[in-house]
Each structure stands twice: as C-alpha cells, then as structure tokens.
Amino acid sequence: GINAEYGKQWYQRRVRGAKTSSAMVRMHTPGKGISQSALPYKRSVPTWQKLTPDEVKETIYKLSKKGLTPSQIGVILRDSHGVNQIKHLTGTKILRILRAKGLASKIPEDLYHLIKKAVAIRKHLEKNRQDKDSKYRLILIESRVHKLARYYKRKSVLPPNWKYESSTASALVA
C-alpha cells in the first residue's frame, strides 16, 4: 500500500541518487533558521523607476570594473540608484549580465569568501599554533569549501579538474 510506495520513492531518492532538492543546507551550526527576505509579488517595474535597462547595465559594467562583486553591485543599485530588482528591470540577473560581457570572476563569490576566510585563519594559525578552536574552525570551513566545490563542479561552474589546495589558496584570493 502506501508504505510500499513511500519505500520505493525513498529508495529512488537515496540509493539510486535521483535528483533531490539542490538547496544548500546550514552546516556546522545548530541553527535551523529559514528566515529570508521576500521578493515583491508584482514582477513589473515600478512606475517611478526612471532608469532604463541599458543605463542599469552600463552602471553594472562600471561598478564591476571597479572590482565590486555582484552582491555589492546589487546593494549599490538598490541603495543609491533606487533599483529594487535588477532582474525585473533588465530581464537577467547581475551575474549573467557580467558573464555575457566577460566580467564575471573565475570562481563564484560564495566560494571565494570561504577560501578567503580559510586563508585568514591559516595565517592566524601560523602565529598562534596553540589555538585549537581556530584549527577546528579551519577544518569546518575547508569542508564547506570542498562541498561547495563539488556542487559547482556538478553544475559545471568550475572546471572538473579544479581542486582546492591550502598551499595555493592565498594566490586565489590575492
């Protein structure tokens, strides 16, 4: 009956490796928080919006050339230029706009920040060898780096031969 059908679905999901939800989970913290910001229901551009999609794209290119990340660009466009959702105005996301122009970074932003954090902790551990807590936190951060790298390899964002190595990590974030 019902239990047999459920068992069959469970088997397909777990054992055979069928596609499951690709949402990332919270790792290494006891929190179960799922709070997040909610997008406006209406996907249309507000009537008070004066910027055109081309002006917004030019602003995105200019800010990217200054060295800002896509999330920083989004915050500046929201706070200084009054653009609430770039996707609603231009039809595409900031990262896709940058990729089309060839301005996107080689490694994804979230992976970059995790590697940067790991490099900072490793530098701290060179001076403070007895810091056991930092050593433990470094292990947790590097496991997150490996998990995220696996995800991006699966999604073909990173090349299949990309590998995180602590010895060369400082060159990645320099």
mmCIF file of C-alpha atoms in Angstrom:
data_model
loop_
_atom_site.group_PDB
_atom_site.id
_atom_site.type_symbol
_atom_site.label_atom_id
_atom_site.label_comp_id
_atom_site.label_asym_id
_atom_site.label_seq_id
_atom_site.Cartn_x
_atom_site.Cartn_y
_atom_site.Cartn_z
ATOM 1 C CA GLY A 1 0.000 0.000 0.000
ATOM 2 C CA ILE A 2 1.126 3.446 0.970
ATOM 3 C CA ASN A 3 4.223 2.328 2.891
ATOM 4 C CA ALA A 4 5.484 0.289 -0.062
ATOM 5 C CA GLU A 5 5.106 3.312 -2.369
ATOM 6 C CA TYR A 6 6.915 5.543 0.115
ATOM 7 C CA GLY A 7 9.724 2.993 0.449
ATOM 8 C CA LYS A 8 10.098 2.883 -3.322
ATOM 9 C CA GLN A 9 10.362 6.691 -3.512
ATOM 10 C CA TRP A 10 12.876 6.746 -0.675
ATOM 11 C CA TYR A 11 14.971 4.117 -2.440
ATOM 12 C CA GLN A 12 14.973 6.099 -5.681
ATOM 13 C CA ARG A 13 15.988 9.303 -3.901
ATOM 14 C CA ARG A 14 18.654 7.923 -1.598
ATOM 15 C CA VAL A 15 20.175 4.773 -3.019
ATOM 16 C CA ARG A 16 19.979 5.368 -6.749
ATOM 17 C CA GLY A 17 20.975 9.014 -6.380
ATOM 18 C CA ALA A 18 17.973 10.565 -8.100
ATOM 19 C CA LYS A 19 17.844 14.340 -8.170
ATOM 20 C CA THR A 20 16.870 15.820 -4.848
ATOM 21 C CA SER A 21 16.427 19.418 -3.828
ATOM 22 C CA SER A 22 19.566 21.359 -4.669
ATOM 23 C CA ALA A 23 19.088 23.817 -1.790
ATOM 24 C CA MET A 24 22.174 24.241 0.332
ATOM 25 C CA VAL A 25 21.807 23.344 3.990
ATOM 26 C CA ARG A 26 23.187 25.066 7.058
ATOM 27 C CA MET A 27 26.380 23.296 8.066
ATOM 28 C CA HIS A 28 28.277 23.180 11.359
ATOM 29 C CA THR A 29 25.725 25.190 13.347
ATOM 30 C CA PRO A 30 22.785 24.006 15.410
ATOM 31 C CA GLY A 31 20.516 26.681 13.900
ATOM 32 C CA LYS A 32 17.523 25.766 11.815
ATOM 33 C CA GLY A 33 16.727 29.315 10.750
ATOM 34 C CA ILE A 34 14.980 29.691 7.413
ATOM 35 C CA SER A 35 14.180 33.397 7.558
ATOM 36 C CA GLN A 36 14.906 35.269 4.374
ATOM 37 C CA SER A 37 13.772 38.357 2.527
ATOM 38 C CA ALA A 38 10.640 38.128 0.414
ATOM 39 C CA LEU A 39 10.502 39.440 -3.146
ATOM 40 C CA PRO A 40 7.633 41.728 -4.155
ATOM 41 C CA TYR A 41 4.643 39.872 -5.565
ATOM 42 C CA LYS A 42 4.455 42.082 -8.666
ATOM 43 C CA ARG A 43 7.303 41.387 -11.067
ATOM 44 C CA SER A 44 6.709 44.516 -13.133
ATOM 45 C CA VAL A 45 8.998 47.539 -12.965
ATOM 46 C CA PRO A 46 7.671 50.305 -10.649
ATOM 47 C CA THR A 47 6.195 53.348 -12.387
ATOM 48 C CA TRP A 48 8.564 55.698 -10.535
ATOM 49 C CA GLN A 49 11.638 53.906 -11.943
ATOM 50 C CA LYS A 50 13.450 56.358 -14.250
ATOM 51 C CA LEU A 51 16.478 54.240 -15.227
ATOM 52 C CA THR A 52 16.352 52.237 -18.446
ATOM 53 C CA PRO A 53 17.726 48.670 -18.673
ATOM 54 C CA ASP A 54 20.689 49.881 -20.766
ATOM 55 C CA GLU A 55 21.617 52.525 -18.157
ATOM 56 C CA VAL A 56 21.477 49.885 -15.424
ATOM 57 C CA LYS A 57 23.705 47.537 -17.455
ATOM 58 C CA GLU A 58 26.241 50.315 -18.013
ATOM 59 C CA THR A 59 26.249 51.031 -14.266
ATOM 60 C CA ILE A 60 26.780 47.314 -13.577
ATOM 61 C CA TYR A 61 29.753 47.223 -16.001
ATOM 62 C CA LYS A 62 31.262 50.355 -14.443
ATOM 63 C CA LEU A 63 30.917 49.035 -10.870
ATOM 64 C CA SER A 64 32.315 45.637 -11.877
ATOM 65 C CA LYS A 65 35.391 47.252 -13.400
ATOM 66 C CA LYS A 66 35.971 48.949 -10.031
ATOM 67 C CA GLY A 67 36.292 45.446 -8.555
ATOM 68 C CA LEU A 68 32.921 45.054 -6.854
ATOM 69 C CA THR A 69 31.197 41.680 -6.538
ATOM 70 C CA PRO A 70 27.681 41.057 -7.918
ATOM 71 C CA SER A 71 26.105 41.268 -4.452
ATOM 72 C CA GLN A 72 27.883 44.578 -3.735
ATOM 73 C CA ILE A 73 26.691 45.900 -7.097
ATOM 74 C CA GLY A 74 23.130 44.904 -6.208
ATOM 75 C CA VAL A 75 23.324 46.712 -2.865
ATOM 76 C CA ILE A 76 24.662 49.898 -4.502
ATOM 77 C CA LEU A 77 21.981 49.828 -7.215
ATOM 78 C CA ARG A 78 19.300 49.294 -4.565
ATOM 79 C CA ASP A 79 20.510 51.956 -2.118
ATOM 80 C CA SER A 80 21.925 54.669 -4.393
ATOM 81 C CA HIS A 81 20.011 54.272 -7.655
ATOM 82 C CA GLY A 82 16.644 53.027 -6.399
ATOM 83 C CA VAL A 83 16.583 49.823 -8.465
ATOM 84 C CA ASN A 84 14.736 47.294 -6.340
ATOM 85 C CA GLN A 85 15.175 44.179 -8.538
ATOM 86 C CA ILE A 86 17.665 44.164 -11.403
ATOM 87 C CA LYS A 87 16.106 41.008 -12.838
ATOM 88 C CA HIS A 88 12.692 42.682 -13.142
ATOM 89 C CA LEU A 89 14.197 45.703 -14.904
ATOM 90 C CA THR A 90 16.720 44.084 -17.250
ATOM 91 C CA GLY A 91 15.278 40.588 -17.544
ATOM 92 C CA THR A 92 18.518 38.934 -16.364
ATOM 93 C CA LYS A 93 20.480 38.679 -13.134
ATOM 94 C CA ILE A 94 23.644 40.686 -12.395
ATOM 95 C CA LEU A 95 25.960 37.679 -12.663
ATOM 96 C CA ARG A 96 24.518 36.681 -16.041
ATOM 97 C CA ILE A 97 24.927 40.257 -17.307
ATOM 98 C CA LEU A 98 28.570 40.202 -16.192
ATOM 99 C CA ARG A 99 29.168 36.749 -17.726
ATOM 100 C CA ALA A 100 27.775 37.890 -21.078
ATOM 101 C CA LYS A 101 30.258 40.787 -21.063
ATOM 102 C CA GLY A 102 33.119 38.576 -19.782
ATOM 103 C CA LEU A 103 33.478 40.478 -16.498
ATOM 104 C CA ALA A 104 32.462 37.697 -14.092
ATOM 105 C CA SER A 105 35.077 36.279 -11.730
ATOM 106 C CA LYS A 106 36.617 32.863 -12.306
ATOM 107 C CA ILE A 107 35.327 31.351 -9.052
ATOM 108 C CA PRO A 108 31.857 32.002 -7.559
ATOM 109 C CA GLU A 109 31.507 34.682 -4.918
ATOM 110 C CA ASP A 110 30.445 32.441 -2.012
ATOM 111 C CA LEU A 111 33.311 30.018 -2.646
ATOM 112 C CA TYR A 112 35.734 32.945 -2.903
ATOM 113 C CA HIS A 113 34.707 34.281 0.509
ATOM 114 C CA LEU A 114 35.017 30.855 2.145
ATOM 115 C CA ILE A 115 38.527 30.451 0.705
ATOM 116 C CA LYS A 116 39.409 33.962 1.883
ATOM 117 C CA LYS A 117 38.236 33.073 5.401
ATOM 118 C CA ALA A 118 40.253 29.835 5.371
ATOM 119 C CA VAL A 119 43.389 31.710 4.261
ATOM 120 C CA ALA A 120 42.933 34.258 7.068
ATOM 121 C CA ILE A 121 42.565 31.508 9.689
ATOM 122 C CA ARG A 122 45.582 29.638 8.312
ATOM 123 C CA LYS A 123 47.634 32.849 8.556
ATOM 124 C CA HIS A 124 46.431 33.293 12.145
ATOM 125 C CA LEU A 125 47.428 29.707 12.968
ATOM 126 C CA GLU A 126 50.995 30.305 11.745
ATOM 127 C CA LYS A 127 51.444 32.824 14.569
ATOM 128 C CA ASN A 128 49.241 31.097 17.151
ATOM 129 C CA ARG A 129 49.914 27.377 16.910
ATOM 130 C CA GLN A 130 48.165 26.555 20.200
ATOM 131 C CA ASP A 131 44.807 27.940 19.054
ATOM 132 C CA LYS A 132 42.856 24.683 18.960
ATOM 133 C CA ASP A 133 39.485 26.333 18.312
ATOM 134 C CA SER A 134 40.765 28.072 15.184
ATOM 135 C CA LYS A 135 42.262 24.807 13.986
ATOM 136 C CA TYR A 136 38.873 23.146 14.393
ATOM 137 C CA ARG A 137 37.074 26.043 12.649
ATOM 138 C CA LEU A 138 39.561 25.813 9.764
ATOM 139 C CA ILE A 139 38.655 22.140 9.302
ATOM 140 C CA LEU A 140 34.946 23.048 9.219
ATOM 141 C CA ILE A 141 35.469 25.897 6.737
ATOM 142 C CA GLU A 142 37.614 23.779 4.450
ATOM 143 C CA SER A 143 34.994 21.021 4.475
ATOM 144 C CA ARG A 144 32.450 23.646 3.361
ATOM 145 C CA VAL A 145 34.848 24.705 0.607
ATOM 146 C CA HIS A 146 35.122 21.109 -0.613
ATOM 147 C CA LYS A 147 31.351 20.610 -0.501
ATOM 148 C CA LEU A 148 30.682 23.837 -2.405
ATOM 149 C CA ALA A 149 33.379 22.973 -4.948
ATOM 150 C CA ARG A 150 31.722 19.589 -5.530
ATOM 151 C CA TYR A 151 28.411 21.357 -6.110
ATOM 152 C CA TYR A 152 29.909 23.847 -8.583
ATOM 153 C CA LYS A 153 31.724 21.076 -10.462
ATOM 154 C CA ARG A 154 28.431 19.208 -10.764
ATOM 155 C CA LYS A 155 26.753 22.372 -12.107
ATOM 156 C CA SER A 156 29.709 22.977 -14.496
ATOM 157 C CA VAL A 157 30.519 26.365 -12.979
ATOM 158 C CA LEU A 158 34.021 25.176 -12.053
ATOM 159 C CA PRO A 159 36.147 23.012 -14.349
ATOM 160 C CA PRO A 160 36.174 19.306 -13.412
ATOM 161 C CA ASN A 161 39.895 19.377 -12.573
ATOM 162 C CA TRP A 162 39.591 22.370 -10.175
ATOM 163 C CA LYS A 163 40.861 21.481 -6.716
ATOM 164 C CA TYR A 164 41.175 23.479 -3.515
ATOM 165 C CA GLU A 165 44.659 23.276 -2.048
ATOM 166 C CA SER A 166 45.591 25.199 1.068
ATOM 167 C CA SER A 167 49.094 25.889 -0.272
ATOM 168 C CA THR A 168 47.809 27.696 -3.369
ATOM 169 C CA ALA A 169 44.652 29.170 -1.806
ATOM 170 C CA SER A 170 46.283 32.506 -0.926
ATOM 171 C CA ALA A 171 47.007 33.059 -4.615
ATOM 172 C CA LEU A 172 43.307 32.579 -5.426
ATOM 173 C CA VAL A 173 42.181 35.367 -3.092
ATOM 174 C CA ALA A 174 45.077 37.757 -3.652
#
